[in-house]
Short mmCIF file of C-alpha atoms in Angstrom, two decimals:
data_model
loop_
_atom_site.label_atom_id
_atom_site.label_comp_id
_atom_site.label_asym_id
_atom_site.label_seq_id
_atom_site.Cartn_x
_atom_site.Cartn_y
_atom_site.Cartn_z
CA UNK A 1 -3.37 34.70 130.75
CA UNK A 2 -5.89 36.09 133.29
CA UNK A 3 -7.84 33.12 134.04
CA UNK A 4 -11.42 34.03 136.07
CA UNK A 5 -11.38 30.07 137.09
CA UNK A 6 -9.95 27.08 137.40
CA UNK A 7 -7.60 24.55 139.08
CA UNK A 8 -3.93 23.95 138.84
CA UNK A 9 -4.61 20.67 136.22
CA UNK A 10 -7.68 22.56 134.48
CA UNK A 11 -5.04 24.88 133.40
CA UNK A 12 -2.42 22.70 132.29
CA UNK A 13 -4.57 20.72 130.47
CA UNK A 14 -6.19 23.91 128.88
CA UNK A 15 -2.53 25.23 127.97
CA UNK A 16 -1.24 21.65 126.54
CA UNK A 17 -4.28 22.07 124.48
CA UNK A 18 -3.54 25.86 122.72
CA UNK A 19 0.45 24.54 122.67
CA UNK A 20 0.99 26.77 125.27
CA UNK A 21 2.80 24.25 128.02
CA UNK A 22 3.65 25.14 131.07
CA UNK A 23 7.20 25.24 132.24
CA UNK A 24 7.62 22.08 134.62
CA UNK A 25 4.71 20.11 133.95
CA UNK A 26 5.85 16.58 133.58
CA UNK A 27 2.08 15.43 132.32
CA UNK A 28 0.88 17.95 129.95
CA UNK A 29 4.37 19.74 129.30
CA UNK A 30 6.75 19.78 127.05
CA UNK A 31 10.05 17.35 128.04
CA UNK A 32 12.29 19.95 125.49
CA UNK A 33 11.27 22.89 127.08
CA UNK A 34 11.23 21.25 130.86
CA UNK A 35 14.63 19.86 130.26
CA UNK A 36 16.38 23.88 129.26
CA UNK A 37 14.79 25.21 132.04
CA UNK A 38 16.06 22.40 135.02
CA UNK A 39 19.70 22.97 132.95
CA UNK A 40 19.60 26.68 132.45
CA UNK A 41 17.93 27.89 135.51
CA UNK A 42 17.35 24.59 138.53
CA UNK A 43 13.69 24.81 137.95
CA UNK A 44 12.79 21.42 138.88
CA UNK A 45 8.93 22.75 139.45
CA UNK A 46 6.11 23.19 137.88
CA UNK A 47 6.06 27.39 136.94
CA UNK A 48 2.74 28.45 137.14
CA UNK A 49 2.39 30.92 139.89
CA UNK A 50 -0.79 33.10 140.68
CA UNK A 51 0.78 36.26 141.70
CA UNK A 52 -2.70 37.95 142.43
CA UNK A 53 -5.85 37.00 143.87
CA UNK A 54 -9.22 39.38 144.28
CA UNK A 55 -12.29 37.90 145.34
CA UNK A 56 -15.28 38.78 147.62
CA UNK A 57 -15.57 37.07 150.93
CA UNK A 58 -18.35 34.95 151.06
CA UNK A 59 -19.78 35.40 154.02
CA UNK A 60 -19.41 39.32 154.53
CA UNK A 61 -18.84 40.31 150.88
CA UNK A 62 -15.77 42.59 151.52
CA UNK A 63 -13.43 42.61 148.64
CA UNK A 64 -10.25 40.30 149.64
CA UNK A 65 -6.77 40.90 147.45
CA UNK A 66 -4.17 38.83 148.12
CA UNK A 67 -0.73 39.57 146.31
CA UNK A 68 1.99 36.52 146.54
CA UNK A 69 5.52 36.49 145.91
CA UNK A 70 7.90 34.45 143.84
CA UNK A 71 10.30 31.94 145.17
CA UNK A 72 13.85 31.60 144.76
CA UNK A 73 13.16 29.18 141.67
CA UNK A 74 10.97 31.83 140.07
CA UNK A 75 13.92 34.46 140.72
CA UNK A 76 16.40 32.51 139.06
CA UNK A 77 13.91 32.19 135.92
CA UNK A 78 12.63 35.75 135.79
CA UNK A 79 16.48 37.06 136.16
CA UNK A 80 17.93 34.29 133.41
CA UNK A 81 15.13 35.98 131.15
CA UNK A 82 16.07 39.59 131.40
CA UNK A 83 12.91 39.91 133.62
CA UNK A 84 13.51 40.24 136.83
CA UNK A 85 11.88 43.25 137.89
CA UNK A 86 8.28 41.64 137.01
CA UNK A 87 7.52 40.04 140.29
CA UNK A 88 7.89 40.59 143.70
CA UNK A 89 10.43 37.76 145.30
CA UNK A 90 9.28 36.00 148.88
CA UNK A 91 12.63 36.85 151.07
CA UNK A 92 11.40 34.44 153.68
CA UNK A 93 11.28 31.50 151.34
CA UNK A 94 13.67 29.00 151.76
CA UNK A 95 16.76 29.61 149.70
CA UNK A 96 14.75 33.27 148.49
CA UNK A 97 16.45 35.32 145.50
CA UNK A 98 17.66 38.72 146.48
CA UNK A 99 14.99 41.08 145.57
CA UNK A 100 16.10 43.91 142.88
CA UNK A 101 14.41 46.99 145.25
#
């Protein structure tokens, strides 16, 4: 999902709409699906993560990209699933997974 807008509970309410819940939401999740993933993996947060951001500034209209890296949580996920090469991993967040480069 490449959303152009929105805020964090636009989205979740959005997703718990289409069935498509996000992973940790307590309100508009699913408790089945929240409950494998704090067992399987320790994600006791919500997973929705905005990886990259691109807008123009708006007071000199230079394009601004912003790229963000997962936390340790998201590591643990990502590798669990057989995906952990998808996203860059913060090493200076607290308890940070060890990056696969």
């Amino acid at each position: 999902m490449n959303p152009h807008t929105g805020r964090k509970h636009q989205l979740r309410r959005h997703m718990h709409h289409l069935n498509h819940h996000i992973i940790g939401d307590v309100n508009h999740g699913d408790g089945r699906h929240n409950r494998i993933f704090r067992s399987e993996f320790g994600a006791h947060q919500l997973l929705l993560h905005a990886s990259e951001l691109r807008f123009s500034h708006p007071v000199t209209g230079e394009k601004v990209e912003i790229h963000a890296r997962v936390d340790a949580c998201w590591g643990r996920v990502l590798e669990g699933l057989g995906w952990g090469g998808m996203l860059p991993v913060n090493p200076d967040a607290p308890g940070a997974f060890p990056s696969q480069e």
